[in-house]
XYZ file of C-alpha atoms in Angstrom:
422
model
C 0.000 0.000 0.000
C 0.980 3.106 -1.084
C 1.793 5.717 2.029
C 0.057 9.015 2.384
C 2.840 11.460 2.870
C 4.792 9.874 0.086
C 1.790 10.623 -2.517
C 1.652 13.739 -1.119
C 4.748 14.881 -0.938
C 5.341 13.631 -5.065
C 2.078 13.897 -6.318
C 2.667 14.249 -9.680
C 5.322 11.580 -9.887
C 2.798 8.871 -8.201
C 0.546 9.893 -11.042
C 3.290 9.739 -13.931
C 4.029 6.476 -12.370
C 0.648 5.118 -12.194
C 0.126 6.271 -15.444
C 2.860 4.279 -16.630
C 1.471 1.123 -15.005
C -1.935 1.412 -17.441
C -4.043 2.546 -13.909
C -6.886 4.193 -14.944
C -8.121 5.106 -12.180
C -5.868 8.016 -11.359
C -9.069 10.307 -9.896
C -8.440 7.705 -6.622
C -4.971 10.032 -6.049
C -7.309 13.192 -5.632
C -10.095 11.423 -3.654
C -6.739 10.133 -1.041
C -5.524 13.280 -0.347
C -9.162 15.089 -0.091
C -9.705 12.453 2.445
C -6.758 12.963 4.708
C -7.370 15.988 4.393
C -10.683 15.654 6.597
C -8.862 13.325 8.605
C -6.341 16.026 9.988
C -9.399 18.095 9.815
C -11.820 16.387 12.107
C -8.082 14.702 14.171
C -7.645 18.619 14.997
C -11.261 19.316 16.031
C -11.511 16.305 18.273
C -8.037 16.809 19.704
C -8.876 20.685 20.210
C -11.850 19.562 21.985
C -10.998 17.034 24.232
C -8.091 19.135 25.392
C -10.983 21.501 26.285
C -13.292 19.010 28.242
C -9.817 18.097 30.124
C -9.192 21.324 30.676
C -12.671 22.551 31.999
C -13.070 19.535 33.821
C -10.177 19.983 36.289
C -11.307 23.661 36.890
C -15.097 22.450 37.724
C -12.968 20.693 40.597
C -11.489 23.825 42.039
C -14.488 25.725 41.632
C -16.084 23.740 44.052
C -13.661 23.512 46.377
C -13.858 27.282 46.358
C -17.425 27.234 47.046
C -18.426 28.340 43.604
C -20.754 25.875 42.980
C -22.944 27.947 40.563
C -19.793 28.632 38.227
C -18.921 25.036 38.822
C -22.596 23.684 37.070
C -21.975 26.148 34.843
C -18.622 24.777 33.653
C -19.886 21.131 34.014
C -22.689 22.098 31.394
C -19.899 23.268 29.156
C -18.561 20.301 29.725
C -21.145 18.006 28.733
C -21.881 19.844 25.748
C -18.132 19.510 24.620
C -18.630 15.728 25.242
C -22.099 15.744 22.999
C -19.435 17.054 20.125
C -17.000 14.716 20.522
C -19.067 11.481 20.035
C -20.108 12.511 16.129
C -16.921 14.102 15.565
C -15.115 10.614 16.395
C -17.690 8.915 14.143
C -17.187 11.090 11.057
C -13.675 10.290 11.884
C -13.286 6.785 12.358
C -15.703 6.814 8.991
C -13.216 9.158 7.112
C -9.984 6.783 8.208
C -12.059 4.237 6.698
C -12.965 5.735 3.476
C -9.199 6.446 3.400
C -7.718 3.165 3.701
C -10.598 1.597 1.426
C -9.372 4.610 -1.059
C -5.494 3.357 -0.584
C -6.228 -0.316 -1.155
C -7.177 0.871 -4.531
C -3.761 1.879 -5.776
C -0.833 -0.360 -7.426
C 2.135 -0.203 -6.240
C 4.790 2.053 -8.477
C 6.350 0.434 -10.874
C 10.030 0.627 -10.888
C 12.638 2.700 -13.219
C 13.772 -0.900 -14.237
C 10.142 -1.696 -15.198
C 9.898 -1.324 -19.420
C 6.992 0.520 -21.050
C 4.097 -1.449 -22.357
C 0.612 -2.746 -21.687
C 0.330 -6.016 -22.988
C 2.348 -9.340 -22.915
C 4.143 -8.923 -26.359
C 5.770 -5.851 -24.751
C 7.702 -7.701 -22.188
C 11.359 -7.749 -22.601
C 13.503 -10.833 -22.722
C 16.213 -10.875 -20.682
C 18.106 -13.991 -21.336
C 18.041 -17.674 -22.610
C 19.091 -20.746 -21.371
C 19.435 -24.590 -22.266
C 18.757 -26.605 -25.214
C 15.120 -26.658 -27.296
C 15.000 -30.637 -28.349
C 14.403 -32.200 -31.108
C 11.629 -34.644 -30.858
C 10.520 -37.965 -32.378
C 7.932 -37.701 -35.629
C 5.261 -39.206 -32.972
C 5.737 -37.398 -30.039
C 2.409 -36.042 -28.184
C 1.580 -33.525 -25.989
C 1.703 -34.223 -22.070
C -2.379 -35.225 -21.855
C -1.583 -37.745 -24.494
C 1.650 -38.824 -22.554
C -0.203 -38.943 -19.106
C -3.520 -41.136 -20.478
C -0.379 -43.179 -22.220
C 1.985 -43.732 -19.146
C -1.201 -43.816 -16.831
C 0.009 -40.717 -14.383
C -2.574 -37.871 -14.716
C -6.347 -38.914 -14.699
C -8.255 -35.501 -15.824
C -11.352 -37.506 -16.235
C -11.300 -38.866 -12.496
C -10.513 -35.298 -11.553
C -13.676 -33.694 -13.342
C -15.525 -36.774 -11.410
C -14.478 -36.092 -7.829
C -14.480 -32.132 -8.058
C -14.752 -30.335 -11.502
C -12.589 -29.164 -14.318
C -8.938 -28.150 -13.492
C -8.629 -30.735 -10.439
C -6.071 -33.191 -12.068
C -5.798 -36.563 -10.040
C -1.782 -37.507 -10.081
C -1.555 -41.247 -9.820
C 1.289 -44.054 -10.283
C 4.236 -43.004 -11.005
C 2.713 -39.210 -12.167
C 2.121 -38.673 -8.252
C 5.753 -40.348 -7.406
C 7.075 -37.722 -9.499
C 5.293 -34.408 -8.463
C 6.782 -35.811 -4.876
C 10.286 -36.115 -6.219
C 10.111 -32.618 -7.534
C 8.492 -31.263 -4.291
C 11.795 -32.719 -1.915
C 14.238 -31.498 -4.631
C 12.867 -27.871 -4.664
C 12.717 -28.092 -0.834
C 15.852 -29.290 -0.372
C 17.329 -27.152 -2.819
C 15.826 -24.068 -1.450
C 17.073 -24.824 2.175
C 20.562 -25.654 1.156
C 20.422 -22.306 0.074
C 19.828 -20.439 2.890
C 15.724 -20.734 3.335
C 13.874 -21.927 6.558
C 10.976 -24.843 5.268
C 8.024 -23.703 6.949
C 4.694 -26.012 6.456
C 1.829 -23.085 6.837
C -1.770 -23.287 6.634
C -3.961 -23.608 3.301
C -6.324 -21.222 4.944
C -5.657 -17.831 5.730
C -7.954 -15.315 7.361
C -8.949 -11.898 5.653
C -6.054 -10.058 7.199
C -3.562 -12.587 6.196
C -5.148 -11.889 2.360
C -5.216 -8.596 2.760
C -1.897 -8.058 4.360
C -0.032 -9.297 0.885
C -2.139 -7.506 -1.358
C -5.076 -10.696 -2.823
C -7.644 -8.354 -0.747
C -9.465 -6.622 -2.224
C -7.426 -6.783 -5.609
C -8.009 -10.697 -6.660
C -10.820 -11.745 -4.494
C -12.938 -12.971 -7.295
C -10.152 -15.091 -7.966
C -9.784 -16.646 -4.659
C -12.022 -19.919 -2.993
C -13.498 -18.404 -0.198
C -14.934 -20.093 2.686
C -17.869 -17.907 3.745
C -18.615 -20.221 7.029
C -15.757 -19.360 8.957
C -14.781 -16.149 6.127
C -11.254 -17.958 5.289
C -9.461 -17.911 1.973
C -7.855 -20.996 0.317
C -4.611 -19.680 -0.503
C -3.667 -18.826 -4.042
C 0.250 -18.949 -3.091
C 2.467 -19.977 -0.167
C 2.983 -16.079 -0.262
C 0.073 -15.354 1.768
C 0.615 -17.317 4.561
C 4.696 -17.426 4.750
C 4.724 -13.442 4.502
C 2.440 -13.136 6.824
C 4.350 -15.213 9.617
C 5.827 -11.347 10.378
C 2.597 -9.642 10.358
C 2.986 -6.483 13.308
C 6.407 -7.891 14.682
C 9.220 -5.089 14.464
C 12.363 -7.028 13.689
C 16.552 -6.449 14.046
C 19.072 -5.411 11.770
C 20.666 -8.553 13.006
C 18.029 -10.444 12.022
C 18.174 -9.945 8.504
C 17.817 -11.234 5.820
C 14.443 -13.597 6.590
C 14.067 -16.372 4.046
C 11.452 -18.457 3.849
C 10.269 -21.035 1.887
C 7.232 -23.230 2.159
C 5.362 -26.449 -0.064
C 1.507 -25.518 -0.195
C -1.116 -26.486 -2.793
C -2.912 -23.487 -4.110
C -5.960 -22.723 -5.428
C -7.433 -20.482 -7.656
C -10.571 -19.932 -9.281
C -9.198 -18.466 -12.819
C -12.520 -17.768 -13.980
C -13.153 -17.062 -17.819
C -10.309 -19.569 -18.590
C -11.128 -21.836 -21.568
C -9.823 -22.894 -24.737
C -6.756 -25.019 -25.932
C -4.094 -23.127 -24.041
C -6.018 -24.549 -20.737
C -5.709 -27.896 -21.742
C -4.189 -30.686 -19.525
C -1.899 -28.785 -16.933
C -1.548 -25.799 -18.549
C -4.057 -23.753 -16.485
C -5.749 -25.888 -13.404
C -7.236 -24.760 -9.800
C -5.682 -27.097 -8.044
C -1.801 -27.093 -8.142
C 1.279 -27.730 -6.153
C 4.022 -25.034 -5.641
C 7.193 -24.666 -4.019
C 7.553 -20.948 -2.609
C 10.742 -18.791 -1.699
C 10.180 -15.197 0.123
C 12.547 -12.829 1.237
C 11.911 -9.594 3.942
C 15.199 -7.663 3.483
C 16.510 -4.287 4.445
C 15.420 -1.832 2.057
C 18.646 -0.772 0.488
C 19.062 -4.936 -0.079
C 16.159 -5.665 -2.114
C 17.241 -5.313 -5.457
C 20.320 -7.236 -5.197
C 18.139 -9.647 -2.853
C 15.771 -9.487 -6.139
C 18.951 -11.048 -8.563
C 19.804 -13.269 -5.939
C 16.136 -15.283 -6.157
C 16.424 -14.571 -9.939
C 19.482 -16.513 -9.968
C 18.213 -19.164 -7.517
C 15.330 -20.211 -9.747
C 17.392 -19.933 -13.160
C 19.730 -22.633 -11.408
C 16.781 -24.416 -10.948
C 15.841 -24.374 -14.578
C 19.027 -25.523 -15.536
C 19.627 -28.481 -13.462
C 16.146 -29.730 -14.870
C 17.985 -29.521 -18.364
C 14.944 -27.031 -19.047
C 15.140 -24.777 -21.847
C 13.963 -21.302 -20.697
C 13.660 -17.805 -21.178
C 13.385 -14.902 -18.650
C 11.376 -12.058 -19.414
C 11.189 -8.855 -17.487
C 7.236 -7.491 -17.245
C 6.142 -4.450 -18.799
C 4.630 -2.277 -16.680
C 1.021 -2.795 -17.808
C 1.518 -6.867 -17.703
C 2.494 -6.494 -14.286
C 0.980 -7.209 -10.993
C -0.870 -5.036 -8.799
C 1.339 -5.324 -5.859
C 4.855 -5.903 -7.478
C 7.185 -2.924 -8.258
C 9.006 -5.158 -10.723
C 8.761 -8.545 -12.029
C 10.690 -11.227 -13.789
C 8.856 -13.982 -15.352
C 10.571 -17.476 -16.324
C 8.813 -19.290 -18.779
C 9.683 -23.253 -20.481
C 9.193 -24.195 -23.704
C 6.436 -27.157 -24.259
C 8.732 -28.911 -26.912
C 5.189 -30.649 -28.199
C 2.890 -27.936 -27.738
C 5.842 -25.785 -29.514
C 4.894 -22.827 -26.928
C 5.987 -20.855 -23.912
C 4.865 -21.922 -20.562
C 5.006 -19.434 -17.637
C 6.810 -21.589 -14.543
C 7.284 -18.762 -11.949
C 7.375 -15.063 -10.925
C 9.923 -13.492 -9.441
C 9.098 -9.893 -7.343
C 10.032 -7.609 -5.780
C 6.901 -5.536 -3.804
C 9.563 -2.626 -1.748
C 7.528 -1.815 1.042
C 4.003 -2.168 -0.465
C 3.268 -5.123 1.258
C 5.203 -4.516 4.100
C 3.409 -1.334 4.964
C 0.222 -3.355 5.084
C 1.581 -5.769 7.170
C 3.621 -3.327 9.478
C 6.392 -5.473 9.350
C 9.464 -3.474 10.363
C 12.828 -3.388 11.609
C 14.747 -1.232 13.722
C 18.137 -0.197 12.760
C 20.894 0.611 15.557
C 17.737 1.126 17.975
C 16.478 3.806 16.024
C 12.931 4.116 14.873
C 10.949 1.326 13.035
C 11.472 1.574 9.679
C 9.490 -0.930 7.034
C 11.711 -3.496 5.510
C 11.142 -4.553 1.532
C 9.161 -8.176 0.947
C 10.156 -10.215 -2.231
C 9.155 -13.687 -3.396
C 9.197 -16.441 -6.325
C 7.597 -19.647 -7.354
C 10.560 -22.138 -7.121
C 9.071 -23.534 -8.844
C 5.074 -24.114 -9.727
C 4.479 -27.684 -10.412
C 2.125 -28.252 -13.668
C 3.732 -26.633 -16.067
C 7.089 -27.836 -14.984
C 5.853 -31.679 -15.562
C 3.698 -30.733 -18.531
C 7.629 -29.543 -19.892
C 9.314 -33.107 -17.988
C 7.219 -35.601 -20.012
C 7.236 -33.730 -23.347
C 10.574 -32.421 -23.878
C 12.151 -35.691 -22.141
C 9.780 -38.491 -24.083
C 11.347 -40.748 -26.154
C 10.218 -44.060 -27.911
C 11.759 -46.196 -25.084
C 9.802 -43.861 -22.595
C 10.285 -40.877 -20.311
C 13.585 -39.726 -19.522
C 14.060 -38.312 -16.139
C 16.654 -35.675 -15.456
C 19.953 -36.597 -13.616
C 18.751 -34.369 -10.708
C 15.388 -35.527 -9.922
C 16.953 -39.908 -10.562
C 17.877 -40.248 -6.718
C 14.372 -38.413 -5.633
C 12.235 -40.815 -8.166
C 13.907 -43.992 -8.077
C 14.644 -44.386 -11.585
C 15.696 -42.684 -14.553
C 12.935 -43.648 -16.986
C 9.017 -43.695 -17.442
């Protein structure tokens, strides 16, 4: 969330900036600082007043210890009607703050100098390249075929038990999405992360703390008994393991990773490019965040960049990495750095993770701080990345590895699956 004094203080910047990020709604800037505005307005009034019921009220006192008990009504009928003031005063107040922060929530973050210009997903720029596109077999199918084939993905069963875009994992299909999940986690924590196994539900401060609320709610499963949120990415609930807590210099960098499931509803999606894995509701991830001092973000930001390329690599993946356009990118992020795999038999690009960097726009929601030298609280910067999201990464696996004696599996992954072939 964007702070107050900042937009104030470089209002025509936010809105170059904002403009930049294809927001449209750049009247919200206006309606902010109207509304804080009134807030110091009324803060002033009820301040100014209840200084004067405090003051009044310690002379009705004295007055009557003097005797003066007709001046001393008198003042305790000023009193009272100070007191009548203050109770609408604090209303229209509490009301304003509110209109405020629901006004706040409404803005992006800023986009970064880094960030390119452009509104769609053609106008992303690619960054770099890496490993080797293959050269299939005349008969080689895409992964749905492969999975039906090899017996490892039931789609069918999955439309059975719950609806379209719940894939059941079976055989050896499930022994694999395992192996992948231990290698991720155990090459995230030989890195430097603490595994963390966090809820799948997170309450509505926990969504709105990283930004889902109320930006992506329609994309979200919510649970309206108990007003929980199935959570779209380990993001929510990792990040939110520092919700209010002030931390030390000392104790930074925090990384974090975490294993979840997430869900989400991606309504409207249809069509060939959501066939098999390649768009579900239901899909494993392995997550890596970061809360770093704010002068360490951007090199903390290469760091994770390099972290998941590595990944990529030791999968014998071939991949691209594309930095997002401004208008492509997400509503919290201030920059973002896609990583996408070619489907060697769908002859496309799949999208396997996100890399981001949010500064403090998260952080500031959160109020997750540190203090520096024991001076005052300052908020740190909050960055994260998919390392890596499962689907696409097997849809990727079986095609670019299948051959006509089977399924290759990558050196790396041998030890976690027990074998080296399908």
């Amino acid at each position: 969330m964007l702070q107050v004094p900042f937009i104030r203080q470089n209002k025509e910047f936010v809105l170059e900036r904002l403009a930049f990020k294809n927001f449209k709604e750049l009247e919200v800037v206006e309606e902010v600082l109207a509304l804080d505005d009134k807030r110091k307005k009324l803060t002033l009034e009820y301040d100014e007043t209840q200084a004067q019921v405090n003051s009044l009220s310690k002379e009705i006192g004295k007055l009557m210890a003097q005797g003066k008990k007709e001046e001393g009504e008198a003042q305790r009928a000023a009193v009272a009607a100070l007191k009548d003031r203050l109770g609408p005063v604090n209303e229209e107040l509490n009301a304003t703050e509110k209109a405020l922060q629901d006004a706040l929530v409404k803005l992006p973050n800023l986009p970064s100098a880094q960030v390119p210009a452009g509104k769609t997903p053609e106008e992303n720029v690619e960054v770099r390249k890496g490993g080797k596109i293959p050269d299939l077999y005349a008969d080689a199918v895409p992964h749905w075929d492969l999975a039906k084939q090899y017996d490892l993905i039931d789609f069918e069963l999955g439309n059975k038990i719950t609806g379209s875009g719940f894939p059941v994992f079976k055989n050896r299909g499930a022994r694999l999405q395992r192996a992948l999940i231990q290698y991720f986690l155990d090459y995230n924590t030989i890195n430097g992360y603490t595994e963390y196994a966090p809820p799948y539900l997170v309450n509505e401060a926990s969504a709105y703390g990283t930004g889902q609320l109320p930006d992506k709610e329609g994309q979200m499963y919510h649970a309206t008994a108990d007003n929980y949120y199935l959570i779209p990415t380990a993001e929510v609930p990792v990040t939110n393991i520092y919700r209010d807590e002030i931390l030390k210099d000392t104790d930074l960098p925090v990384k974090m990773t975490a294993y979840t499931p997430c869900f989400r509803r991606e309504a409207g999606s249809y069509g060939k490019d959501v066939r098999g894995l390649n768009r579900v509701h239901q899909f494993d991830k392995v997550e890596i965040v970061q809360l770093v001092h704010p002068d360490k973000s951007y090199e903390a930001l290469d760091e994770m960049v390099a972290h998941v390329e590595a990944l990529l690599n030791q999968l014998e993946l071939p991949y691209r990495i594309l930095r997002l356009c401004a208008g492509d990118m997400g509503f919290t992020s201030a920059i973002t750095y896609d990583f996408e795999v070619y489907s060697a038999a769908q002859q496309k690009w799949l999208e396997v993770s996100s890399v981001s960097n949010f500064e403090a726009y998260q952080t500031h929601r959160m109020k997750i701080r540190f203090k520096e030298n024991n001076g005052k609280p300052q908020l740190l910067h909050s960055l994260n990345g998919s390392s890596l999201a499962l689907p696409r990464i097997l849809a990727c696996l079986l095609e670019n590895n299948q051959t006509v004696e089977g399924i290759r599996i990558p050196t790396v992954l041998q030890s976690y699956f027990g074998s080296h072939m399908i």
